Short mmCIF file of N, CA, C and O in Angstrom, two decimals:
data_model
loop_
_atom_site.label_atom_id
_atom_site.label_comp_id
_atom_site.label_asym_id
_atom_site.label_seq_id
_atom_site.Cartn_x
_atom_site.Cartn_y
_atom_site.Cartn_z
N MET A 1 -15.50 -0.35 5.76
CA MET A 1 -14.15 -0.82 5.29
C MET A 1 -13.27 0.38 5.31
O MET A 1 -13.45 1.52 4.88
N SER A 2 -11.99 0.17 5.79
CA SER A 2 -11.02 1.13 5.84
C SER A 2 -10.57 1.61 4.52
O SER A 2 -10.92 0.89 3.51
N ASP A 3 -9.81 2.56 4.23
CA ASP A 3 -9.23 3.07 3.05
C ASP A 3 -8.51 1.89 2.45
O ASP A 3 -7.77 1.11 3.11
N ASN A 4 -8.59 1.92 1.11
CA ASN A 4 -7.80 0.90 0.29
C ASN A 4 -6.37 1.16 0.23
O ASN A 4 -5.89 2.39 0.31
N LYS A 5 -5.73 0.15 0.21
CA LYS A 5 -4.21 0.15 0.05
C LYS A 5 -3.83 -0.29 -1.36
O LYS A 5 -4.47 -1.31 -1.82
N THR A 6 -2.82 0.23 -1.93
CA THR A 6 -2.39 -0.35 -3.28
C THR A 6 -1.02 -0.77 -3.34
O THR A 6 0.03 -0.01 -2.82
N VAL A 7 -0.81 -1.86 -3.76
CA VAL A 7 0.50 -2.57 -3.94
C VAL A 7 0.89 -2.70 -5.34
O VAL A 7 0.15 -3.26 -6.14
N LEU A 8 2.03 -1.99 -5.76
CA LEU A 8 2.53 -1.96 -7.12
C LEU A 8 3.51 -2.98 -7.18
O LEU A 8 4.59 -3.13 -6.59
N LEU A 9 3.16 -3.99 -8.11
CA LEU A 9 4.09 -5.22 -8.17
C LEU A 9 5.52 -4.78 -9.15
O LEU A 9 5.34 -3.86 -9.85
N PRO A 10 6.41 -5.43 -8.97
CA PRO A 10 7.69 -5.31 -9.81
C PRO A 10 7.56 -5.81 -11.09
O PRO A 10 6.33 -6.68 -11.46
N GLU A 11 8.39 -5.57 -11.99
CA GLU A 11 8.42 -6.19 -13.47
C GLU A 11 8.30 -7.58 -13.42
O GLU A 11 7.62 -8.18 -14.42
N LYS A 12 8.99 -8.29 -12.66
CA LYS A 12 9.02 -9.70 -12.46
C LYS A 12 8.52 -10.21 -11.25
O LYS A 12 8.96 -9.71 -10.19
N VAL A 13 7.55 -11.32 -11.43
CA VAL A 13 7.02 -11.95 -10.14
C VAL A 13 7.45 -13.27 -10.30
O VAL A 13 6.76 -13.96 -10.97
N ASP A 14 8.56 -13.70 -9.84
CA ASP A 14 9.02 -15.06 -9.98
C ASP A 14 9.63 -15.54 -8.72
O ASP A 14 9.52 -14.88 -7.58
N SER A 15 10.50 -16.62 -8.82
CA SER A 15 11.13 -17.24 -7.61
C SER A 15 11.99 -16.26 -7.03
O SER A 15 12.28 -16.27 -5.64
N GLU A 16 12.60 -15.35 -7.59
CA GLU A 16 13.68 -14.48 -7.09
C GLU A 16 12.95 -13.31 -6.28
O GLU A 16 13.50 -12.74 -5.37
N THR A 17 11.74 -12.81 -6.78
CA THR A 17 11.04 -11.72 -6.24
C THR A 17 9.93 -12.17 -5.38
O THR A 17 9.23 -11.26 -4.69
N SER A 18 9.35 -13.38 -5.36
CA SER A 18 8.07 -13.77 -4.74
C SER A 18 8.03 -13.50 -3.32
O SER A 18 7.07 -13.05 -2.74
N ALA A 19 9.19 -13.71 -2.62
CA ALA A 19 9.27 -13.47 -1.15
C ALA A 19 9.03 -12.10 -0.75
O ALA A 19 8.27 -11.69 0.17
N SER A 20 9.71 -11.22 -1.49
CA SER A 20 9.52 -9.65 -1.19
C SER A 20 8.13 -9.31 -1.58
O SER A 20 7.49 -8.37 -0.88
N VAL A 21 7.60 -9.81 -2.76
CA VAL A 21 6.30 -9.40 -3.26
C VAL A 21 5.17 -9.91 -1.98
O VAL A 21 4.39 -9.20 -1.70
N GLU A 22 5.39 -11.07 -1.58
CA GLU A 22 4.53 -11.63 -0.64
C GLU A 22 4.60 -10.84 0.57
O GLU A 22 3.58 -10.58 1.17
N ALA A 23 5.73 -10.46 1.19
CA ALA A 23 6.03 -9.61 2.30
C ALA A 23 5.27 -8.35 2.05
O ALA A 23 4.54 -7.88 3.14
N THR A 24 5.28 -7.78 1.02
CA THR A 24 4.77 -6.45 0.67
C THR A 24 3.11 -6.48 0.77
O THR A 24 2.41 -5.72 1.39
N ILE A 25 2.54 -7.55 0.13
CA ILE A 25 1.15 -7.70 0.08
C ILE A 25 0.68 -7.98 1.52
O ILE A 25 -0.36 -7.67 2.01
N PHE A 26 1.45 -8.96 2.31
CA PHE A 26 0.93 -9.42 3.62
C PHE A 26 0.96 -8.19 4.49
O PHE A 26 0.14 -8.12 5.35
N ALA A 27 1.91 -7.28 4.32
CA ALA A 27 2.05 -6.16 5.27
C ALA A 27 0.83 -5.20 5.04
O ALA A 27 0.33 -4.58 5.97
N ALA A 28 0.13 -5.23 3.88
CA ALA A 28 -0.99 -4.55 3.50
C ALA A 28 -2.26 -5.03 4.17
O ALA A 28 -3.33 -4.44 4.23
N LEU A 29 -2.34 -6.44 4.46
CA LEU A 29 -3.45 -7.25 4.70
C LEU A 29 -3.78 -7.13 6.34
O LEU A 29 -3.38 -8.12 7.04
N VAL A 30 -4.23 -6.03 6.74
CA VAL A 30 -4.66 -5.93 8.00
C VAL A 30 -6.12 -6.12 8.17
O VAL A 30 -6.89 -5.97 7.13
N PRO A 31 -6.67 -6.47 9.32
CA PRO A 31 -8.07 -6.73 9.27
C PRO A 31 -8.99 -5.67 8.77
O PRO A 31 -8.75 -4.46 9.14
N GLY A 32 -9.90 -6.08 7.95
CA GLY A 32 -10.91 -5.01 7.39
C GLY A 32 -10.31 -4.42 6.14
O GLY A 32 -11.06 -3.50 5.52
N ALA A 33 -9.00 -4.46 5.78
CA ALA A 33 -8.38 -3.75 4.63
C ALA A 33 -9.00 -4.14 3.39
O ALA A 33 -9.29 -5.41 3.15
N GLY A 34 -8.94 -3.27 2.40
CA GLY A 34 -9.11 -3.39 1.10
C GLY A 34 -7.72 -3.26 0.36
O GLY A 34 -7.25 -2.14 0.53
N VAL A 35 -7.26 -4.23 -0.34
CA VAL A 35 -5.93 -4.07 -0.99
C VAL A 35 -6.06 -4.33 -2.50
O VAL A 35 -6.57 -5.23 -2.94
N ILE A 36 -5.58 -3.32 -3.36
CA ILE A 36 -5.53 -3.39 -4.61
C ILE A 36 -4.09 -3.80 -5.08
O ILE A 36 -3.16 -3.12 -4.65
N VAL A 37 -3.88 -4.88 -5.83
CA VAL A 37 -2.70 -5.42 -6.15
C VAL A 37 -2.56 -5.05 -7.86
O VAL A 37 -3.16 -5.53 -8.60
N ASP A 38 -1.79 -3.96 -7.91
CA ASP A 38 -1.51 -3.31 -9.29
C ASP A 38 -0.41 -4.14 -10.09
O ASP A 38 0.75 -4.03 -9.79
N GLY A 39 -0.80 -4.88 -11.16
CA GLY A 39 0.19 -5.66 -12.06
C GLY A 39 0.59 -4.93 -13.19
O GLY A 39 1.00 -5.53 -14.12
N SER A 40 0.41 -3.70 -13.31
CA SER A 40 0.67 -2.89 -14.57
C SER A 40 2.09 -2.93 -14.91
O SER A 40 2.43 -2.71 -16.19
N GLN A 41 2.92 -3.17 -13.98
CA GLN A 41 4.44 -3.17 -14.30
C GLN A 41 5.02 -4.56 -14.59
O GLN A 41 6.05 -4.66 -15.15
N VAL A 42 4.10 -5.62 -14.42
CA VAL A 42 4.54 -6.99 -14.62
C VAL A 42 4.65 -7.37 -15.94
O VAL A 42 3.60 -7.21 -16.74
N THR A 43 5.82 -7.76 -16.41
CA THR A 43 6.00 -8.25 -17.74
C THR A 43 6.25 -9.74 -17.75
O THR A 43 6.14 -10.50 -18.68
N TYR A 44 6.67 -10.29 -16.49
CA TYR A 44 6.98 -11.67 -16.49
C TYR A 44 6.41 -12.24 -15.09
O TYR A 44 6.66 -11.68 -13.95
N MET A 45 5.75 -13.41 -15.01
CA MET A 45 5.21 -14.03 -13.77
C MET A 45 5.34 -15.59 -14.02
O MET A 45 4.95 -16.00 -15.12
N SER A 46 5.85 -16.23 -13.02
CA SER A 46 6.22 -17.66 -13.07
C SER A 46 5.11 -18.21 -12.14
O SER A 46 4.28 -17.53 -11.55
N ALA A 47 5.10 -19.60 -12.07
CA ALA A 47 4.20 -20.31 -11.11
C ALA A 47 4.45 -19.76 -9.62
O ALA A 47 3.66 -19.73 -8.85
N ALA A 48 5.73 -19.39 -9.41
CA ALA A 48 6.00 -18.93 -8.03
C ALA A 48 5.16 -17.72 -7.69
O ALA A 48 4.71 -17.39 -6.63
N GLY A 49 5.04 -16.85 -8.56
CA GLY A 49 4.22 -15.83 -8.55
C GLY A 49 2.70 -16.02 -8.25
O GLY A 49 1.95 -15.38 -7.42
N VAL A 50 2.20 -16.84 -9.08
CA VAL A 50 0.83 -17.32 -8.86
C VAL A 50 0.62 -17.96 -7.44
O VAL A 50 -0.36 -17.60 -6.64
N ARG A 51 1.66 -18.66 -6.95
CA ARG A 51 1.46 -19.32 -5.45
C ARG A 51 1.56 -18.09 -4.48
O ARG A 51 0.74 -18.31 -3.60
N THR A 52 2.30 -17.22 -4.85
CA THR A 52 2.41 -16.02 -3.88
C THR A 52 1.00 -15.32 -3.83
O THR A 52 0.46 -15.01 -2.76
N PHE A 53 0.38 -15.27 -4.91
CA PHE A 53 -0.97 -14.59 -4.94
C PHE A 53 -1.99 -15.52 -4.14
O PHE A 53 -2.91 -15.00 -3.36
N ALA A 54 -2.01 -16.87 -4.33
CA ALA A 54 -2.72 -17.82 -3.57
C ALA A 54 -2.58 -17.75 -2.14
O ALA A 54 -3.49 -17.74 -1.40
N ARG A 55 -1.36 -17.65 -1.72
CA ARG A 55 -1.02 -17.49 -0.26
C ARG A 55 -1.58 -16.11 0.29
O ARG A 55 -2.03 -15.85 1.32
N SER A 56 -1.53 -15.15 -0.64
CA SER A 56 -1.97 -13.71 -0.17
C SER A 56 -3.62 -13.77 -0.15
O SER A 56 -4.11 -13.13 0.89
N LEU A 57 -4.21 -14.57 -0.95
CA LEU A 57 -5.51 -14.77 -0.78
C LEU A 57 -6.08 -15.34 0.46
O LEU A 57 -6.86 -15.02 1.15
N HIS A 58 -5.29 -16.38 0.78
CA HIS A 58 -5.53 -17.13 2.09
C HIS A 58 -5.35 -16.37 3.20
O HIS A 58 -6.13 -16.33 4.18
N ARG A 59 -4.22 -15.49 3.25
CA ARG A 59 -3.95 -14.60 4.36
C ARG A 59 -5.01 -13.53 4.37
O ARG A 59 -5.54 -13.19 5.57
N ALA A 60 -5.50 -13.19 3.19
CA ALA A 60 -6.52 -11.94 3.36
C ALA A 60 -7.83 -12.49 4.16
O ALA A 60 -8.39 -11.88 4.77
N GLN A 61 -8.15 -13.81 3.64
CA GLN A 61 -9.34 -14.52 4.29
C GLN A 61 -9.09 -14.53 5.78
O GLN A 61 -10.16 -14.29 6.59
N GLU A 62 -7.99 -14.90 6.22
CA GLU A 62 -7.65 -15.06 7.68
C GLU A 62 -7.74 -13.72 8.36
O GLU A 62 -8.13 -13.58 9.50
N GLN A 63 -7.40 -12.68 7.62
CA GLN A 63 -7.29 -11.37 8.35
C GLN A 63 -8.71 -10.44 8.02
O GLN A 63 -8.84 -9.45 8.77
N GLY A 64 -9.66 -11.21 7.26
CA GLY A 64 -10.87 -10.51 7.11
C GLY A 64 -10.72 -9.32 6.24
O GLY A 64 -11.40 -8.24 6.29
N ALA A 65 -9.58 -9.37 5.31
CA ALA A 65 -9.28 -8.27 4.44
C ALA A 65 -9.81 -8.76 2.89
O ALA A 65 -10.04 -9.99 2.77
N ARG A 66 -9.75 -7.89 1.93
CA ARG A 66 -10.16 -8.24 0.68
C ARG A 66 -8.95 -7.68 -0.29
O ARG A 66 -8.46 -6.75 -0.04
N VAL A 67 -8.82 -8.59 -1.44
CA VAL A 67 -7.81 -8.28 -2.38
C VAL A 67 -8.37 -8.31 -3.62
O VAL A 67 -9.10 -9.16 -4.02
N VAL A 68 -8.12 -7.26 -4.62
CA VAL A 68 -8.45 -7.21 -5.92
C VAL A 68 -7.16 -6.93 -6.68
O VAL A 68 -6.46 -6.03 -6.40
N PHE A 69 -6.98 -7.72 -7.79
CA PHE A 69 -5.84 -7.74 -8.61
C PHE A 69 -6.25 -6.81 -9.88
O PHE A 69 -7.31 -6.96 -10.27
N CYS A 70 -5.39 -5.96 -10.38
CA CYS A 70 -5.85 -5.26 -11.54
C CYS A 70 -4.63 -5.00 -12.31
O CYS A 70 -3.50 -4.94 -11.94
N ARG A 71 -4.94 -4.56 -13.58
CA ARG A 71 -4.13 -3.98 -14.60
C ARG A 71 -2.87 -4.95 -15.04
O ARG A 71 -1.91 -4.46 -15.53
N PHE A 72 -3.24 -6.23 -15.08
CA PHE A 72 -2.32 -7.24 -15.76
C PHE A 72 -2.63 -7.29 -17.13
O PHE A 72 -3.72 -7.24 -17.57
N THR A 73 -1.45 -7.39 -17.87
CA THR A 73 -1.53 -7.46 -19.35
C THR A 73 -0.61 -8.56 -19.92
O THR A 73 0.25 -9.01 -19.24
N GLY A 74 -0.70 -8.90 -21.18
CA GLY A 74 0.18 -9.72 -21.80
C GLY A 74 0.39 -11.04 -21.02
O GLY A 74 -0.61 -11.66 -20.64
N ALA A 75 1.73 -11.41 -21.06
CA ALA A 75 2.12 -12.79 -20.46
C ALA A 75 1.54 -12.95 -19.03
O ALA A 75 1.30 -14.03 -18.68
N ALA A 76 1.65 -11.88 -18.28
CA ALA A 76 1.17 -12.05 -16.88
C ALA A 76 -0.41 -12.29 -16.70
O ALA A 76 -0.70 -13.09 -15.92
N ALA A 77 -1.06 -11.66 -17.64
CA ALA A 77 -2.53 -11.81 -17.63
C ALA A 77 -2.83 -13.18 -18.07
O ALA A 77 -3.76 -13.91 -17.51
N ASP A 78 -1.98 -13.76 -19.09
CA ASP A 78 -2.25 -15.09 -19.61
C ASP A 78 -1.91 -16.22 -18.53
O ASP A 78 -2.66 -17.07 -18.51
N CYS A 79 -0.90 -15.89 -17.72
CA CYS A 79 -0.49 -16.71 -16.66
C CYS A 79 -1.61 -16.91 -15.69
O CYS A 79 -1.89 -17.98 -15.22
N LEU A 80 -2.25 -15.78 -15.28
CA LEU A 80 -3.32 -15.87 -14.24
C LEU A 80 -4.62 -16.55 -14.98
O LEU A 80 -5.21 -17.45 -14.15
N LEU A 81 -4.90 -16.30 -16.20
CA LEU A 81 -5.87 -16.99 -16.98
C LEU A 81 -5.65 -18.51 -17.03
O LEU A 81 -6.54 -19.44 -16.67
N VAL A 82 -4.45 -18.86 -17.52
CA VAL A 82 -4.29 -20.30 -17.68
C VAL A 82 -4.26 -21.01 -16.50
O VAL A 82 -4.66 -22.31 -16.24
N SER A 83 -3.88 -20.53 -15.22
CA SER A 83 -3.60 -21.18 -14.06
C SER A 83 -4.96 -21.40 -13.36
O SER A 83 -5.18 -22.09 -12.54
N GLY A 84 -5.95 -20.74 -13.94
CA GLY A 84 -7.32 -20.78 -13.23
C GLY A 84 -7.56 -19.81 -12.23
O GLY A 84 -8.63 -19.76 -11.64
N PHE A 85 -6.62 -18.93 -11.88
CA PHE A 85 -6.85 -18.17 -10.77
C PHE A 85 -7.73 -16.95 -10.95
O PHE A 85 -8.28 -16.26 -10.09
N THR A 86 -7.99 -16.73 -12.19
CA THR A 86 -8.93 -15.50 -12.47
C THR A 86 -10.45 -15.94 -11.91
O THR A 86 -11.17 -15.12 -11.79
N GLN A 87 -10.66 -17.24 -11.71
CA GLN A 87 -11.86 -17.83 -11.06
C GLN A 87 -11.94 -17.68 -9.55
O GLN A 87 -12.95 -17.54 -8.99
N LEU A 88 -10.68 -17.70 -8.98
CA LEU A 88 -10.49 -17.41 -7.54
C LEU A 88 -10.44 -15.89 -7.18
O LEU A 88 -10.81 -15.55 -6.16
N PHE A 89 -9.58 -15.22 -7.75
CA PHE A 89 -9.15 -13.84 -7.58
C PHE A 89 -10.28 -12.82 -8.28
O PHE A 89 -10.85 -13.23 -9.24
N ASP A 90 -10.42 -11.84 -7.54
CA ASP A 90 -11.17 -10.69 -8.42
C ASP A 90 -10.00 -9.98 -9.21
O ASP A 90 -9.18 -9.47 -8.67
N VAL A 91 -10.11 -10.14 -10.39
CA VAL A 91 -9.14 -9.65 -11.34
C VAL A 91 -9.92 -8.68 -12.30
O VAL A 91 -10.79 -9.15 -13.01
N VAL A 92 -9.45 -7.40 -12.27
CA VAL A 92 -10.12 -6.44 -13.13
C VAL A 92 -9.16 -5.55 -14.04
O VAL A 92 -7.93 -5.80 -13.76
N ASP A 93 -9.59 -4.70 -14.79
CA ASP A 93 -8.80 -3.89 -15.80
C ASP A 93 -8.29 -2.80 -15.20
O ASP A 93 -7.04 -2.38 -15.76
N SER A 94 -8.85 -1.98 -14.28
CA SER A 94 -8.38 -0.88 -13.82
C SER A 94 -8.38 -0.60 -12.27
O SER A 94 -9.08 -1.28 -11.61
N ILE A 95 -7.73 0.45 -11.85
CA ILE A 95 -7.82 0.69 -10.45
C ILE A 95 -9.22 1.12 -9.99
O ILE A 95 -9.67 0.79 -8.92
N GLU A 96 -9.88 1.81 -10.89
CA GLU A 96 -11.21 2.33 -10.76
C GLU A 96 -12.01 1.16 -10.39
O GLU A 96 -12.97 1.20 -9.56
N GLU A 97 -12.02 0.06 -11.29
CA GLU A 97 -13.00 -1.06 -11.10
C GLU A 97 -12.39 -1.89 -9.87
O GLU A 97 -13.28 -2.42 -9.20
N ALA A 98 -11.21 -1.89 -9.49
CA ALA A 98 -10.75 -2.48 -8.24
C ALA A 98 -11.36 -1.84 -7.04
O ALA A 98 -11.88 -2.58 -6.06
N THR A 99 -11.43 -0.58 -7.14
CA THR A 99 -11.96 0.25 -5.97
C THR A 99 -13.50 -0.07 -5.89
O THR A 99 -14.05 -0.21 -4.77
N LYS A 100 -14.07 -0.10 -6.91
CA LYS A 100 -15.61 -0.43 -6.87
C LYS A 100 -15.71 -1.83 -6.51
O LYS A 100 -16.67 -1.97 -5.63
N LYS A 101 -14.91 -2.82 -6.75
CA LYS A 101 -15.00 -4.22 -6.33
C LYS A 101 -14.92 -4.31 -4.78
O LYS A 101 -15.65 -5.03 -4.13
N LEU A 102 -14.00 -3.50 -4.33
CA LEU A 102 -13.71 -3.56 -2.84
C LEU A 102 -15.01 -2.83 -1.96
O LEU A 102 -15.03 -3.21 -0.84
N ARG A 103 -15.81 -2.08 -2.70
CA ARG A 103 -16.91 -1.58 -2.00
C ARG A 103 -18.12 -2.59 -1.84
O ARG A 103 -18.99 -2.46 -0.84
N PHE A 104 -18.09 -3.77 -2.71
CA PHE A 104 -19.23 -4.72 -2.47
C PHE A 104 -18.54 -5.99 -2.08
O PHE A 104 -17.48 -6.35 -2.35
N GLN A 105 -19.40 -6.66 -1.24
CA GLN A 105 -18.98 -7.88 -0.73
C GLN A 105 -19.35 -9.07 -1.78
O GLN A 105 -20.16 -9.05 -2.42
N PRO A 106 -18.26 -9.98 -1.94
CA PRO A 106 -18.47 -10.95 -3.08
C PRO A 106 -19.39 -12.05 -2.42
O PRO A 106 -19.64 -12.14 -1.19
N THR A 107 -20.06 -12.96 -3.36
CA THR A 107 -20.84 -13.94 -2.90
C THR A 107 -20.01 -15.29 -2.74
O THR A 107 -19.54 -15.82 -3.59
N GLY A 108 -19.99 -15.75 -1.47
CA GLY A 108 -19.17 -16.83 -1.10
C GLY A 108 -17.64 -16.57 -0.96
O GLY A 108 -17.22 -15.58 -1.53
N SER A 109 -16.97 -17.39 -0.39
CA SER A 109 -15.57 -17.45 -0.40
C SER A 109 -14.91 -17.77 -1.71
O SER A 109 -15.49 -18.38 -2.76
N ALA A 110 -13.60 -17.58 -1.91
CA ALA A 110 -13.00 -18.04 -3.07
C ALA A 110 -13.09 -19.41 -3.43
O ALA A 110 -13.25 -19.97 -4.34
N GLY A 111 -12.92 -20.32 -2.21
CA GLY A 111 -13.12 -21.72 -2.27
C GLY A 111 -14.51 -22.20 -2.75
O GLY A 111 -14.74 -23.13 -3.47
N GLN A 112 -15.57 -21.43 -2.22
CA GLN A 112 -16.87 -21.71 -2.68
C GLN A 112 -17.19 -21.37 -4.11
O GLN A 112 -17.75 -22.02 -4.77
N ARG A 113 -16.35 -20.23 -4.56
CA ARG A 113 -16.50 -19.92 -5.95
C ARG A 113 -15.93 -20.93 -6.91
O ARG A 113 -16.29 -21.24 -7.89
N LEU A 114 -14.76 -21.55 -6.34
CA LEU A 114 -14.03 -22.52 -7.14
C LEU A 114 -14.74 -23.87 -7.28
O LEU A 114 -14.87 -24.44 -8.20
N HIS A 115 -15.24 -24.22 -6.08
CA HIS A 115 -16.11 -25.46 -6.01
C HIS A 115 -17.53 -25.31 -5.79
O HIS A 115 -17.98 -25.51 -4.70
N ARG A 116 -18.23 -24.81 -6.89
CA ARG A 116 -19.73 -24.40 -6.74
C ARG A 116 -20.41 -25.75 -6.42
O ARG A 116 -20.07 -26.89 -6.96
N ARG A 117 -21.46 -25.70 -5.49
CA ARG A 117 -22.19 -26.86 -5.13
C ARG A 117 -22.82 -27.24 -6.47
O ARG A 117 -23.44 -26.40 -7.08
N GLY A 118 -22.92 -28.50 -6.75
CA GLY A 118 -23.51 -29.07 -7.99
C GLY A 118 -22.86 -29.09 -9.05
O GLY A 118 -23.33 -29.58 -10.17
N ALA A 119 -21.70 -28.37 -9.17
CA ALA A 119 -20.88 -28.24 -10.38
C ALA A 119 -20.34 -29.62 -10.76
O ALA A 119 -19.83 -30.33 -9.69
N THR A 120 -20.22 -29.95 -11.87
CA THR A 120 -19.51 -31.26 -12.26
C THR A 120 -18.03 -31.04 -12.48
O THR A 120 -17.62 -29.95 -12.83
N GLY A 121 -17.28 -32.22 -12.40
CA GLY A 121 -15.82 -32.05 -12.78
C GLY A 121 -14.88 -32.27 -11.78
O GLY A 121 -14.99 -32.16 -10.49
#
């Protein structure tokens, strides 16, 4: 895998900033890339931000790239947890953990992890 790229998110990831956040993440998603999305500056995230991350994950799969989200705290971390996206995304506490995650291949796609065979519900 090529060198990892890090995208530092702005303080707010909402309907006003989601287009520029998406463009920045998409620009880093080249075939084979490992992208660390650093949420350490995020103090507010709306559903538009979560949708941006979902589109980013889809684009990463199309490009054969990997994305790991890290360093989200407070309300932004709660938004990811409540939305259920922590089950889809690789979300870790530090850049070091994100780097380690990018070294190893996940088992199954995000969709397979969300809809495990034999799971009820």
